[in-house]
Coordinates of C-alpha atoms and ligand atoms in Angstrom, one line a residue:
M1 CA -17.7 -9.7 17.9
K2 CA -15.8 -7.5 20.9
V3 CA -13.0 -5.2 20.6
F4 CA -10.3 -5.0 23.3
K5 CA -7.6 -2.3 23.5
F6 CA -4.7 -3.0 25.8
G7 CA -2.4 -0.1 26.4
G8 CA 1.6 -0.2 26.8
A9 CA 1.6 -0.9 30.5
S10 CA -0.6 -4.0 30.0
V11 CA 2.0 -5.6 27.9
K12 CA 5.6 -3.9 29.9
N13 CA 6.6 -7.4 30.5
A14 CA 6.6 -11.0 30.1
E15 CA 4.4 -11.5 33.0
S16 CA 2.0 -8.8 31.9
V17 CA 1.9 -10.5 27.9
R18 CA 0.7 -13.7 30.1
N19 CA -1.7 -11.5 31.9
V20 CA -3.2 -10.8 28.3
A21 CA -3.6 -14.4 27.6
K22 CA -5.5 -15.1 30.4
I23 CA -8.2 -12.5 29.8
I24 CA -8.4 -13.6 26.3
Q25 CA -9.5 -16.8 28.0
L26 CA -11.7 -15.4 30.1
Y27 CA -14.1 -14.6 27.0
K28 CA -15.4 -17.1 24.1
D29 CA -16.6 -14.4 21.8
D30 CA -14.6 -13.6 18.5
L31 CA -12.2 -10.5 19.5
M32 CA -10.7 -7.9 17.5
I33 CA -7.6 -6.7 19.9
V34 CA -5.7 -3.4 19.6
I35 CA -2.2 -3.2 21.2
S36 CA 0.0 -0.6 21.8
A37 CA 3.6 -0.8 21.8
M38 CA 5.2 -2.3 24.8
G39 CA 5.6 0.1 28.6
K40 CA 7.2 2.9 27.5
M41 CA 8.7 2.2 24.1
T42 CA 6.9 5.0 22.5
N43 CA 9.1 7.4 24.3
A44 CA 12.1 5.3 23.3
L45 CA 11.4 5.3 20.1
E46 CA 10.3 9.3 20.0
N47 CA 14.4 9.7 21.3
L48 CA 15.5 7.4 18.5
V49 CA 13.7 9.6 16.1
N50 CA 15.5 12.6 17.3
S51 CA 18.6 11.3 17.3
Y52 CA 18.3 9.8 13.8
Y53 CA 16.9 13.0 12.6
K54 CA 19.3 14.9 14.0
K55 CA 22.5 12.7 12.6
E56 CA 23.5 11.4 16.1
D57 CA 24.4 8.2 17.0
W58 CA 21.3 6.6 17.2
R59 CA 22.7 2.9 17.7
P60 CA 23.0 3.1 21.8
I61 CA 18.9 3.8 21.7
F62 CA 18.2 1.3 19.2
E63 CA 20.0 -1.4 21.2
E64 CA 17.9 -0.4 24.3
I65 CA 14.9 -0.9 22.2
T66 CA 15.9 -4.3 21.2
S67 CA 17.3 -5.8 24.1
Y68 CA 14.1 -4.7 26.0
H69 CA 12.1 -6.6 23.5
N70 CA 14.4 -9.3 23.7
A71 CA 14.1 -10.1 27.2
I72 CA 10.2 -10.2 27.1
I73 CA 10.8 -12.9 24.2
N74 CA 13.0 -14.9 26.1
D75 CA 11.0 -14.7 29.0
L76 CA 7.8 -15.4 27.0
N77 CA 10.3 -18.5 25.3
L78 CA 9.5 -17.4 22.0
H79 CA 13.4 -17.3 21.2
E80 CA 13.5 -20.8 20.4
D81 CA 10.2 -20.6 17.7
E82 CA 11.8 -20.5 14.7
S83 CA 8.9 -19.1 12.4
F84 CA 8.3 -16.5 14.9
S85 CA 12.0 -15.5 15.3
K86 CA 12.4 -15.0 11.4
I87 CA 9.4 -12.5 11.3
Y88 CA 11.0 -10.4 14.6
L89 CA 14.5 -10.4 13.4
K90 CA 13.0 -9.3 9.9
I91 CA 11.4 -6.5 11.4
L92 CA 14.5 -5.1 13.3
S93 CA 16.3 -5.5 10.3
Q94 CA 13.6 -3.1 8.5
L95 CA 14.2 -0.3 11.4
E96 CA 17.8 -0.8 11.1
L97 CA 17.7 -0.6 7.3
K98 CA 15.4 2.7 7.5
L99 CA 17.8 4.3 10.4
S100 CA 20.8 3.4 8.3
S101 CA 19.5 5.4 5.0
D102 CA 19.2 9.2 5.0
S103 CA 16.4 11.3 6.5
T104 CA 14.5 13.5 4.7
A105 CA 13.5 17.0 6.3
N106 CA 10.5 16.2 6.9
Y107 CA 10.3 15.4 10.6
D108 CA 6.7 14.6 11.6
Y109 CA 7.0 11.8 8.3
E110 CA 9.7 10.0 9.9
Y111 CA 8.5 10.3 13.2
D112 CA 5.8 8.3 11.6
Q113 CA 8.0 5.5 10.0
I114 CA 10.3 5.3 13.1
V115 CA 7.8 5.2 15.9
S116 CA 5.3 3.0 14.4
F117 CA 7.9 0.2 15.0
G118 CA 6.8 0.0 18.8
E119 CA 3.2 -1.5 17.9
I120 CA 4.5 -3.4 15.1
L121 CA 7.2 -5.3 17.9
S122 CA 4.4 -5.0 20.5
T123 CA 1.6 -7.2 18.0
T124 CA 4.3 -9.5 16.7
I125 CA 5.3 -10.4 20.3
V126 CA 1.6 -10.8 21.8
S127 CA 0.4 -12.5 18.6
G128 CA 3.3 -15.2 18.6
Y129 CA 3.1 -15.7 22.3
L130 CA -0.9 -16.6 21.6
N131 CA 0.2 -19.0 19.1
S132 CA 2.4 -20.8 21.4
E133 CA -0.1 -21.1 24.1
L134 CA -2.1 -22.4 21.0
I135 CA -4.7 -19.8 21.1
E136 CA -5.4 -19.2 17.4
N137 CA -4.8 -15.6 16.0
E138 CA -4.8 -13.7 13.3
W139 CA -2.2 -10.8 12.8
L140 CA -3.7 -7.4 11.1
D141 CA -1.6 -4.9 9.6
A142 CA -3.1 -1.3 10.7
R143 CA -1.0 0.2 7.9
K144 CA -3.4 -1.6 5.3
L145 CA -6.0 -0.8 7.4
I146 CA -6.6 2.2 8.8
R147 CA -6.6 4.9 5.9
T148 CA -5.7 8.9 6.8
N149 CA -4.8 11.8 5.2
A150 CA -0.7 12.5 4.8
T151 CA -0.6 14.5 7.9
F152 CA 1.8 12.8 9.5
R153 CA 1.7 12.3 13.2
E154 CA -1.8 13.3 13.3
G155 CA -3.8 11.7 10.7
K156 CA -7.1 12.3 9.8
I157 CA -9.2 9.0 9.5
D158 CA -11.0 8.3 6.0
W159 CA -13.7 6.5 7.6
E160 CA -15.5 5.2 4.6
L161 CA -12.2 3.6 3.1
T162 CA -11.5 2.4 6.6
Q163 CA -14.5 0.6 6.8
A164 CA -14.4 -0.8 3.3
L165 CA -10.9 -2.1 3.9
F166 CA -12.0 -4.0 7.2
A167 CA -15.1 -5.5 5.5
A168 CA -12.6 -6.5 3.0
K169 CA -9.9 -8.1 5.2
T170 CA -12.0 -9.3 8.3
G171 CA -15.5 -9.8 6.9
V172 CA -14.9 -13.6 5.9
L173 CA -13.0 -14.2 8.8
Y174 CA -15.7 -12.8 11.6
Q175 CA -18.7 -14.7 9.8
D176 CA -16.7 -18.0 10.2
N177 CA -18.9 -19.5 13.2
S178 CA -17.1 -23.0 13.2
K179 CA -14.4 -21.8 15.4
R180 CA -13.5 -18.3 17.5
N181 CA -12.0 -15.9 15.4
I182 CA -9.0 -13.4 17.1
C183 CA -7.2 -10.6 15.2
I184 CA -4.7 -8.7 16.5
I185 CA -4.0 -5.1 15.5
Q186 CA -1.8 -2.2 15.9
G187 CA -3.0 0.5 17.9
F188 CA -2.1 4.0 16.7
L189 CA -1.1 3.4 13.0
G190 CA -2.6 4.1 9.4
H191 CA -1.7 4.8 6.3
T192 CA -2.0 7.1 3.4
D193 CA -3.2 6.3 -0.5
T194 CA 0.2 5.7 -1.3
G195 CA 0.9 3.5 1.4
Q196 CA 3.3 5.8 4.1
T197 CA 2.8 4.7 7.5
T198 CA 1.0 7.4 9.3
T199 CA 0.5 7.7 13.4
L200 CA -3.1 9.3 15.1
G201 CA -1.4 11.3 18.1
R202 CA 0.1 9.9 21.0
E203 CA -2.2 7.8 23.0
G204 CA -4.2 6.9 20.1
S205 CA -4.7 3.3 20.5
D206 CA -8.1 3.9 22.8
F207 CA -9.2 5.8 19.2
T208 CA -8.0 2.8 16.9
A209 CA -10.0 0.7 19.0
A210 CA -13.1 3.2 18.3
I211 CA -12.3 2.8 14.8
A212 CA -12.4 -0.7 14.5
A213 CA -15.3 -1.0 16.3
W214 CA -17.1 1.4 14.2
C215 CA -15.9 0.0 11.3
L216 CA -17.0 -3.7 12.4
N217 CA -19.9 -2.8 14.3
A218 CA -19.0 -4.4 17.3
E219 CA -21.1 -5.8 20.4
D220 CA -18.7 -3.3 22.8
V221 CA -15.3 -2.3 23.0
T222 CA -13.2 -3.0 26.7
I223 CA -9.8 -0.9 27.3
W224 CA -8.1 -2.8 29.9
K225 CA -5.9 -0.4 32.2
D226 CA -4.1 -0.1 35.6
V227 CA -6.9 1.6 36.9
P228 CA -10.3 0.2 38.4
G229 CA -12.2 2.1 35.7
M230 CA -12.9 5.8 35.1
L231 CA -12.1 7.5 38.5
N232 CA -14.1 10.6 39.7
A233 CA -10.9 12.3 40.5
D234 CA -7.0 11.6 39.5
P235 CA -5.5 10.1 42.4
K236 CA -2.5 11.9 42.3
Y237 CA -4.2 15.1 43.2
F238 CA -7.0 13.6 45.4
N239 CA -7.9 10.9 48.0
N240 CA -10.8 9.0 48.2
T241 CA -11.4 8.8 44.7
E242 CA -14.6 7.1 43.6
R243 CA -15.0 5.0 40.5
L244 CA -17.9 6.2 38.2
A245 CA -19.9 2.9 37.4
K246 CA -22.0 4.2 34.7
I247 CA -21.7 7.5 32.6
S248 CA -22.8 8.4 29.2
F249 CA -21.1 9.0 26.2
R250 CA -22.0 12.6 26.6
E251 CA -20.3 13.2 30.2
A252 CA -17.2 10.7 29.3
I253 CA -16.6 13.9 26.2
E254 CA -17.4 16.6 28.8
L255 CA -14.9 15.1 31.5
S256 CA -12.0 14.5 28.6
Y257 CA -12.8 18.2 27.3
Y258 CA -12.1 19.4 30.9
G259 CA -9.0 17.1 31.0
A260 CA -9.8 13.9 32.6
S261 CA -7.2 11.7 30.8
V262 CA -8.3 8.0 31.2
I263 CA -9.4 7.9 27.6
H264 CA -8.3 9.3 24.6
P265 CA -11.1 12.2 23.8
K266 CA -11.2 11.0 19.8
T267 CA -12.7 7.2 21.1
I268 CA -16.1 8.3 22.2
K269 CA -17.4 10.2 18.8
P270 CA -17.4 6.9 16.9
L271 CA -18.7 5.0 20.0
Q272 CA -21.7 7.0 20.3
N273 CA -22.7 7.3 16.6
K274 CA -23.2 3.7 16.7
D275 CA -24.3 3.3 20.1
V276 CA -21.5 0.8 21.0
P277 CA -21.0 0.5 24.7
L278 CA -17.5 1.2 26.0
Y279 CA -15.7 -0.6 29.0
V280 CA -12.6 0.7 31.1
K281 CA -11.7 -2.4 33.2
S282 CA -8.9 -3.4 35.4
F283 CA -6.3 -5.9 33.8
I284 CA -5.0 -6.4 37.1
H285 CA -8.8 -7.5 38.3
P286 CA -10.2 -8.3 34.9
T287 CA -13.7 -9.6 36.4
S288 CA -14.3 -6.5 38.5
E289 CA -16.8 -4.7 37.1
G290 CA -15.1 -1.3 35.7
T291 CA -16.9 1.3 34.3
T292 CA -19.4 1.3 31.5
I293 CA -19.8 4.5 29.0
Q294 CA -23.4 4.2 27.4
S295 CA -25.8 6.6 25.7
D296 CA -28.3 6.5 29.0
A297 CA -27.4 9.9 31.1
K298 CA -29.6 8.7 34.0
Y299 CA -26.5 8.0 36.4
D300 CA -24.1 11.0 35.5
S301 CA -24.8 13.0 38.4
L302 CA -24.6 10.5 41.0
V303 CA -21.0 11.2 42.0
P304 CA -19.2 14.5 41.4
S305 CA -16.3 14.4 39.3
Y306 CA -12.9 16.9 39.5
I307 CA -10.7 17.7 37.3
F308 CA -7.4 19.2 38.1
K309 CA -5.0 20.9 36.0
D310 CA -2.0 22.9 37.6
N311 CA 0.9 25.3 36.5
Q312 CA -1.6 27.5 34.8
K313 CA -1.5 31.1 33.5
L314 CA -4.3 33.7 33.8
I315 CA -3.5 36.2 31.1
T316 CA -5.7 39.7 30.9
I317 CA -5.2 41.5 27.8
S318 CA -6.5 45.0 27.3
P319 CA -6.8 47.5 24.3
R320 CA -4.3 49.8 25.2
D321 CA -6.5 52.7 24.0
F322 CA -9.1 51.8 26.8
S323 CA -11.7 51.3 24.2
F324 CA -14.3 48.6 25.1
I325 CA -13.2 44.6 24.3
I326 CA -16.0 44.0 20.9
E327 CA -15.7 41.2 17.9
E328 CA -12.9 43.1 16.1
N329 CA -10.7 42.6 19.2
M330 CA -11.6 39.2 20.0
R331 CA -10.6 38.1 16.3
D332 CA -7.1 39.3 16.9
I333 CA -6.8 37.7 20.2
F334 CA -8.0 34.4 18.7
E335 CA -5.9 34.8 15.5
A336 CA -3.1 35.3 17.6
L337 CA -3.9 32.6 19.9
S338 CA -4.2 30.1 17.0
N339 CA -1.2 31.1 15.5
C340 CA 0.4 30.6 18.3
K341 CA -0.9 27.5 19.0
I342 CA -2.3 28.2 22.5
R343 CA -5.2 26.1 23.7
V344 CA -7.7 27.9 26.1
N345 CA -8.8 26.4 29.1
M346 CA -11.1 28.9 29.8
M347 CA -11.8 32.7 29.3
Q348 CA -14.0 35.5 30.5
N349 CA -14.5 38.7 29.1
S350 CA -15.3 42.6 30.7
A351 CA -15.8 45.6 29.6
I352 CA -12.4 46.6 28.8
S353 CA -10.3 43.3 29.1
F354 CA -10.8 39.8 28.0
S355 CA -9.0 37.0 30.1
I356 CA -7.5 33.5 29.4
C357 CA -6.3 30.6 31.7
V358 CA -4.1 28.5 29.8
D359 CA -1.4 25.9 30.4
D360 CA 1.7 28.0 31.3
D361 CA 4.2 27.4 28.4
E362 CA 6.5 29.8 28.6
Q363 CA 7.6 30.1 25.0
K364 CA 4.4 30.0 23.8
V365 CA 3.1 33.0 26.1
A366 CA 6.0 34.9 25.0
N367 CA 5.4 34.4 21.5
L368 CA 1.2 35.6 22.1
I369 CA 2.7 38.8 23.9
K370 CA 4.8 39.8 20.8
C371 CA 1.7 39.0 18.8
L372 CA -0.5 41.9 20.7
E373 CA 1.7 44.0 22.4
V374 CA 1.2 46.8 20.0
E375 CA -2.1 47.2 20.3
Y376 CA -3.0 45.6 24.0
Q377 CA -1.4 45.2 27.3
I378 CA -0.9 42.2 28.5
K379 CA -1.0 40.9 32.5
Y380 CA -0.3 37.6 33.9
N381 CA -0.7 35.5 36.9
A382 CA 1.4 32.6 37.1
G383 CA 1.6 29.5 39.5
L384 CA -2.3 29.0 39.4
N385 CA -4.4 26.0 39.5
L386 CA -7.8 25.6 37.4
M387 CA -10.6 23.3 39.0
T388 CA -13.6 21.8 37.3
V389 CA -16.4 20.2 38.9
R390 CA -18.9 18.6 37.4
H391 CA -22.0 17.7 39.4
Y392 CA -21.1 20.0 42.2
N393 CA -22.9 21.0 45.5
E394 CA -22.3 24.1 47.9
T395 CA -20.6 22.3 50.6
I396 CA -17.9 20.6 47.7
L397 CA -17.2 24.1 46.9
G398 CA -17.0 25.3 49.9
Q399 CA -14.3 23.0 50.8
L400 CA -12.2 23.2 47.6
T401 CA -12.0 27.4 48.1
Q402 CA -11.1 26.8 51.5
N403 CA -7.3 28.7 51.9
K404 CA -7.4 29.5 48.1
E405 CA -7.7 33.0 46.6
V406 CA -10.3 32.5 43.5
L407 CA -9.2 34.6 40.6
L408 CA -11.7 33.6 38.1
E409 CA -15.3 31.3 38.7
Q410 CA -17.6 30.2 35.9
R411 CA -20.9 28.3 36.7
S412 CA -23.2 26.7 34.6
R413 CA -25.5 23.9 35.9
H414 CA -23.6 21.2 36.0
T415 CA -20.6 22.4 36.0
T416 CA -18.2 25.1 38.5
R417 CA -14.9 26.2 37.3
F418 CA -12.4 27.8 39.4
V419 CA -8.9 29.5 38.6
L420 CA -7.0 29.2 42.2
R421 CA -4.0 30.5 43.9
D422 CA -3.1 28.3 46.7
I423 CA -2.4 30.8 49.9
S424 CA -2.3 27.9 52.4
Q425 CA 1.4 28.6 52.9
Ligands
LIG1 N1 2.3 3.9 21.8 C1 1.4 5.1 21.5 C2 1.9 6.1 22.7 O1 2.4 5.7 23.6 C3 -0.3 4.9 21.4 C4 -1.0 4.6 22.3 O2 -0.1 3.8 23.7 O3 -2.2 4.9 22.7 O4 1.4 7.2 22.5
MG2 MG1 0.2 4.0 25.7

């Protein structure tokens, strides 16, 4: 049994839904198919929640969401399918009913109850289309299979219970060898012990695929994307990017830690634990090779990888009494960072100062300064870039720092990181 994951871009219109069916037919295996909300529907649903929560007129956004899905359904000729239409209209009326009721004060709770409709709709449509193409499949409800705690918008997985729920629901199904078995499940969704819907954090559908693979001991997982695989750099910032043909789980975790954004960071760990290989492949060229992420690290250093973050701030924090930076200061500083919910991208200490490089969120940085300014002097440089190079060599580093002022540099055996200011203009 294999797990496939199709993200929003791979189901953004009728043509792409037809393409999903074609990809499924390239294989003969049993499948667990995880699907995200169509196109940019999660963003639209976020707007919908906001307007509902603020008691504004949510109708126009609701109409926008329904007409987007209606258009796809019409194009796929599903509107003539009575049993499909019944299910589809019921989902829309459930959403409308929710929107017509009063909101609680808990924004995160309301978010999950409403934004989850994106995945419910997308899986219903894809499942309906596959049925119409005589590709037999079973629609599963992640809100009954993936058990989380009640941290809305960032549900934490109860692995044991989730595995038991998967076994109970799909065990028999996948043991049936008389035919090909295909299940369809929503990415990104879960439920609490009292049956309330939760979500796993934005872009969490990759993680759902890993959870399903872990629970079902899948043979492998394929994430179908609009890129040819994992690249060694973001084409937005670099020309001549190269595909990483084969990397280790460890390398994938490192790359995502430094900010490579091809797969959701939580995805790798469960797969590594059960040694389930992960393929990242192009849904546009489904027979091309893509990237394989697996346990063997021997190919990791073949191609250097570049990870670039712009809009960085380098903040330097020094005790006002010119004393050394010692453990107590670090404790103060990290406590303030944690309270202000600031993620440190890079840090370095010297005798009398401590420097951190962070994403430039003005509000958060202002809060941090407020927390620390009584005892510390705080200075910063803005408009900087943070560059991480894995498997570097001197030639590469020389090229990268040309016309750049290096404000901070750190090297380990495999990784070099720079905080840079562009001085070319
Ligand atoms: N639909 C959700 C999002 O856009 C989950 C996902 O796509 O992975 O964040
Ligand atoms: Mg998505």
